Amino acid sequence: AEETVAEEETVAEEETVAEEETVAEEGAVAEEEMVAEEETIAAEETIAEEESVTEEETVAEADAVAEDETVAAEETVAEDETDAAEETVAEEEPVAEEETVA
């Protein structure tokens, strides 16, 4: 009878230990999954942020280029208009002199 009690106690103890190990293992797995999920989310957020920044930089660059091109075009037009005005004045001056002489 004493052996049976001792045997039953050993079995119960082994079952308790096995159960505790299973619970600990499940907890560790759940924790690892949570950490992995958090790392994945953080990585995705970082990627999204980097893509957003890259997009904003691209837009800013494109705007800057467009602005430079617009300024350059406006300067070219202004130069052309100035040249045309100077040529017109230069053409009119000899005509005015000729009229005065006549």
Backbone as CSV, one residue per row, in Angstrom:
resi,resn,N_x,N_y,N_z,CA_x,CA_y,CA_z,C_x,C_y,C_z
1,ALA,0.831,-1.203,0.000,0.000,0.000,0.000,0.861,1.248,0.000
2,GLU,1.943,1.209,0.784,2.836,2.376,0.813,3.483,2.607,-0.548
3,GLU,3.836,1.515,-1.234,4.436,1.627,-2.562,3.440,2.237,-3.547
4,THR,2.198,1.852,-3.455,1.162,2.373,-4.348,0.989,3.864,-4.118
5,VAL,0.958,4.285,-2.857,0.835,5.715,-2.543,2.040,6.463,-3.085
6,ALA,3.232,5.932,-2.867,4.452,6.577,-3.349,4.443,6.656,-4.867
7,GLU,3.978,5.573,-5.495,3.891,5.533,-6.958,2.903,6.567,-7.474
8,GLU,1.741,6.648,-6.830,0.720,7.627,-7.218,1.250,9.048,-7.045
9,GLU,1.972,9.287,-5.940,2.551,10.620,-5.709,3.577,10.955,-6.796
10,THR,4.384,9.976,-7.170,5.390,10.189,-8.222,4.716,10.519,-9.547
11,VAL,3.680,9.748,-9.880,2.933,9.987,-11.125,2.314,11.379,-11.097
12,ALA,1.702,11.747,-9.998,1.058,13.060,-9.875,2.097,14.170,-10.008
13,GLU,3.247,13.966,-9.381,4.332,14.954,-9.444,4.844,15.112,-10.876
14,GLU,5.046,13.958,-11.551,5.507,13.989,-12.942,4.502,14.698,-13.844
15,GLU,3.210,14.438,-13.601,2.164,15.095,-14.396,2.177,16.609,-14.156
16,THR,2.353,16.989,-12.895,2.405,18.422,-12.559,3.595,19.087,-13.249
17,VAL,4.742,18.427,-13.159,5.946,18.977,-13.813,5.727,19.086,-15.312
18,ALA,5.199,18.062,-15.935,4.946,18.063,-17.384,3.981,19.181,-17.756
19,GLU,2.941,19.350,-16.936,1.951,20.404,-17.182,2.597,21.791,-17.070
20,GLU,3.425,21.976,-16.025,4.107,23.262,-15.842,5.054,23.555,-17.008
21,GLU,5.752,22.509,-17.479,6.657,22.683,-18.613,5.875,23.061,-19.872
22,THR,4.732,22.434,-20.078,3.890,22.731,-21.243,3.406,24.177,-21.181
23,VAL,2.939,24.591,-20.022,2.462,25.975,-19.848,3.608,26.954,-20.110
24,ALA,4.790,26.662,-19.557,5.947,27.536,-19.748,6.335,27.606,-21.225
25,GLU,6.293,26.443,-21.895,6.638,26.370,-23.315,5.642,27.174,-24.157
26,GLU,4.336,26.993,-23.850,3.309,27.739,-24.579,3.462,29.240,-24.367
27,GLY,3.804,29.620,-23.136,4.034,31.039,-22.838,5.209,31.594,-23.623
28,ALA,6.285,30.813,-23.701,7.480,31.241,-24.438,7.171,31.388,-25.923
29,VAL,6.418,30.416,-26.465,6.050,30.468,-27.883,5.185,31.698,-28.153
30,ALA,4.210,31.928,-27.301,3.325,33.091,-27.473,4.128,34.387,-27.411
31,GLU,5.077,34.440,-26.478,5.911,35.633,-26.331,6.773,35.851,-27.578
32,GLU,7.368,34.759,-28.087,8.189,34.848,-29.304,7.354,35.327,-30.490
33,GLU,6.128,34.796,-30.595,5.245,35.203,-31.690,4.894,36.683,-31.578
34,MET,4.646,37.136,-30.340,4.296,38.534,-30.117,5.479,39.437,-30.485
35,VAL,6.663,39.043,-30.054,7.869,39.822,-30.372,8.081,39.873,-31.877
36,ALA,7.950,38.716,-32.534,8.123,38.654,-33.991,7.109,39.551,-34.692
37,GLU,5.858,39.524,-34.191,4.803,40.350,-34.774,5.122,41.843,-34.592
38,GLU,5.568,42.200,-33.374,5.922,43.602,-33.109,7.084,44.055,-33.993
39,GLU,8.072,43.150,-34.171,9.209,43.487,-35.031,8.765,43.660,-36.478
40,THR,7.854,42.793,-36.911,7.327,42.888,-38.282,6.591,44.205,-38.469
41,ILE,5.746,44.540,-37.508,4.987,45.797,-37.589,5.951,46.981,-37.611
42,ALA,6.948,46.957,-36.727,7.924,48.049,-36.681,8.664,48.162,-38.006
43,ALA,9.043,47.021,-38.581,9.755,47.020,-39.866,8.864,47.577,-40.971
44,GLU,7.583,47.152,-40.974,6.643,47.655,-41.984,6.441,49.158,-41.844
45,GLU,6.342,49.636,-40.590,6.168,51.074,-40.359,7.393,51.841,-40.837
46,THR,8.577,51.284,-40.560,9.823,51.927,-40.999,9.870,52.003,-42.515
47,ILE,9.522,50.894,-43.171,9.524,50.858,-44.645,8.535,51.884,-45.188
48,ALA,7.337,51.916,-44.618,6.307,52.861,-45.075,6.792,54.298,-44.896
49,GLU,7.429,54.552,-43.746,7.951,55.889,-43.462,9.039,56.271,-44.465
50,GLU,9.956,55.307,-44.736,11.035,55.574,-45.695,10.472,55.832,-47.085
51,GLU,9.447,55.040,-47.485,8.828,55.236,-48.792,8.156,56.599,-48.868
52,SER,7.508,56.994,-47.775,6.828,58.285,-47.723,7.839,59.414,-47.853
53,VAL,8.942,59.297,-47.110,9.997,60.325,-47.157,10.582,60.395,-48.560
54,THR,10.851,59.224,-49.156,11.407,59.177,-50.519,10.453,59.849,-51.500
55,GLU,9.153,59.541,-51.338,8.139,60.128,-52.214,8.109,61.650,-52.050
56,GLU,8.146,62.105,-50.772,8.139,63.545,-50.512,9.373,64.219,-51.106
57,GLU,10.546,63.537,-50.987,11.775,64.095,-51.553,11.683,64.157,-53.073
58,THR,11.105,63.117,-53.680,10.951,63.074,-55.136,10.049,64.214,-55.597
59,VAL,8.947,64.396,-54.884,8.014,65.476,-55.227,8.705,66.827,-55.072
60,ALA,9.434,67.000,-53.976,10.149,68.261,-53.739,11.172,68.505,-54.839
61,GLU,11.894,67.434,-55.225,12.888,67.563,-56.305,12.215,67.944,-57.617
62,ALA,11.119,67.267,-57.916,10.387,67.545,-59.157,9.882,68.986,-59.162
63,ASP,9.369,69.438,-58.009,8.906,70.827,-57.889,10.053,71.801,-58.115
64,ALA,11.199,71.490,-57.515,12.370,72.366,-57.650,12.819,72.431,-59.100
65,VAL,12.855,71.282,-59.763,13.245,71.246,-61.180,12.253,72.044,-62.015
66,ALA,10.964,71.827,-61.772,9.931,72.551,-62.524,10.061,74.049,-62.307
67,GLU,10.342,74.430,-61.058,10.506,75.850,-60.733,11.729,76.428,-61.455
68,ASP,12.835,75.674,-61.432,14.054,76.116,-62.127,13.789,76.286,-63.615
69,GLU,13.070,75.289,-64.185,12.770,75.351,-65.616,11.870,76.547,-65.924
70,THR,10.907,76.813,-65.062,9.998,77.953,-65.256,10.775,79.260,-65.198
71,VAL,11.636,79.379,-64.173,12.452,80.599,-64.032,13.340,80.773,-65.251
72,ALA,13.979,79.685,-65.683,14.862,79.748,-66.858,14.068,80.169,-68.094
73,ALA,12.865,79.613,-68.246,12.022,79.962,-69.398,11.617,81.430,-69.341
74,GLU,11.233,81.889,-68.141,10.850,83.299,-67.983,12.025,84.221,-68.286
75,GLU,13.223,83.828,-67.836,14.414,84.644,-68.104,14.718,84.688,-69.597
76,THR,14.550,83.543,-70.268,14.792,83.472,-71.718,13.810,84.377,-72.444
77,VAL,12.536,84.299,-72.053,11.520,85.155,-72.681,11.861,86.621,-72.454
78,ALA,12.235,86.961,-71.219,12.578,88.350,-70.901,13.782,88.803,-71.719
79,GLU,14.780,87.935,-71.871,15.965,88.270,-72.681,15.580,88.481,-74.134
80,ASP,14.758,87.558,-74.649,14.320,87.660,-76.051,13.558,88.960,-76.269
81,GLU,12.670,89.311,-75.320,11.899,90.547,-75.450,12.823,91.771,-75.416
82,THR,13.819,91.723,-74.506,14.780,92.829,-74.407,15.562,92.958,-75.711
83,ASP,16.046,91.831,-76.239,16.799,91.830,-77.504,15.942,92.395,-78.635
84,ALA,14.693,91.945,-78.708,13.783,92.411,-79.759,13.553,93.912,-79.631
85,ALA,13.371,94.384,-78.416,13.150,95.822,-78.186,14.389,96.612,-78.581
86,GLU,15.562,96.098,-78.219,16.811,96.803,-78.572,17.015,96.852,-80.081
87,GLU,16.679,95.716,-80.767,16.803,95.674,-82.222,15.843,96.670,-82.870
88,THR,14.629,96.742,-82.342,13.628,97.673,-82.877,14.117,99.107,-82.704
89,VAL,14.626,99.431,-81.532,15.144,100.779,-81.270,16.297,101.066,-82.217
90,ALA,17.199,100.097,-82.378,18.362,100.278,-83.255,17.907,100.504,-84.697
91,GLU,16.854,99.800,-85.130,16.332,99.972,-86.492,15.661,101.330,-86.650
92,GLU,14.953,101.790,-85.645,14.209,103.049,-85.719,15.141,104.264,-85.691
93,GLU,16.268,104.170,-84.978,17.177,105.314,-84.856,17.722,105.793,-86.205
94,PRO,18.234,104.885,-87.054,18.722,105.374,-88.362,17.593,105.984,-89.195
95,VAL,16.376,105.428,-89.110,15.235,105.978,-89.851,14.955,107.383,-89.353
96,ALA,14.984,107.599,-88.061,14.733,108.928,-87.487,15.818,109.898,-87.948
97,GLU,17.080,109.417,-87.979,18.184,110.289,-88.432,18.008,110.663,-89.889
98,GLU,17.614,109.676,-90.713,17.414,109.916,-92.146,16.305,110.915,-92.375
99,GLU,15.217,110.795,-91.604,14.092,111.708,-91.726,14.528,113.122,-91.334
100,THR,15.358,113.201,-90.304,15.837,114.514,-89.847,16.708,115.145,-90.924
101,VAL,17.568,114.339,-91.531,18.457,114.851,-92.588,17.615,115.308,-93.759
102,ALA,16.614,114.545,-94.130,15.762,114.914,-95.267,14.999,116.148,-94.894
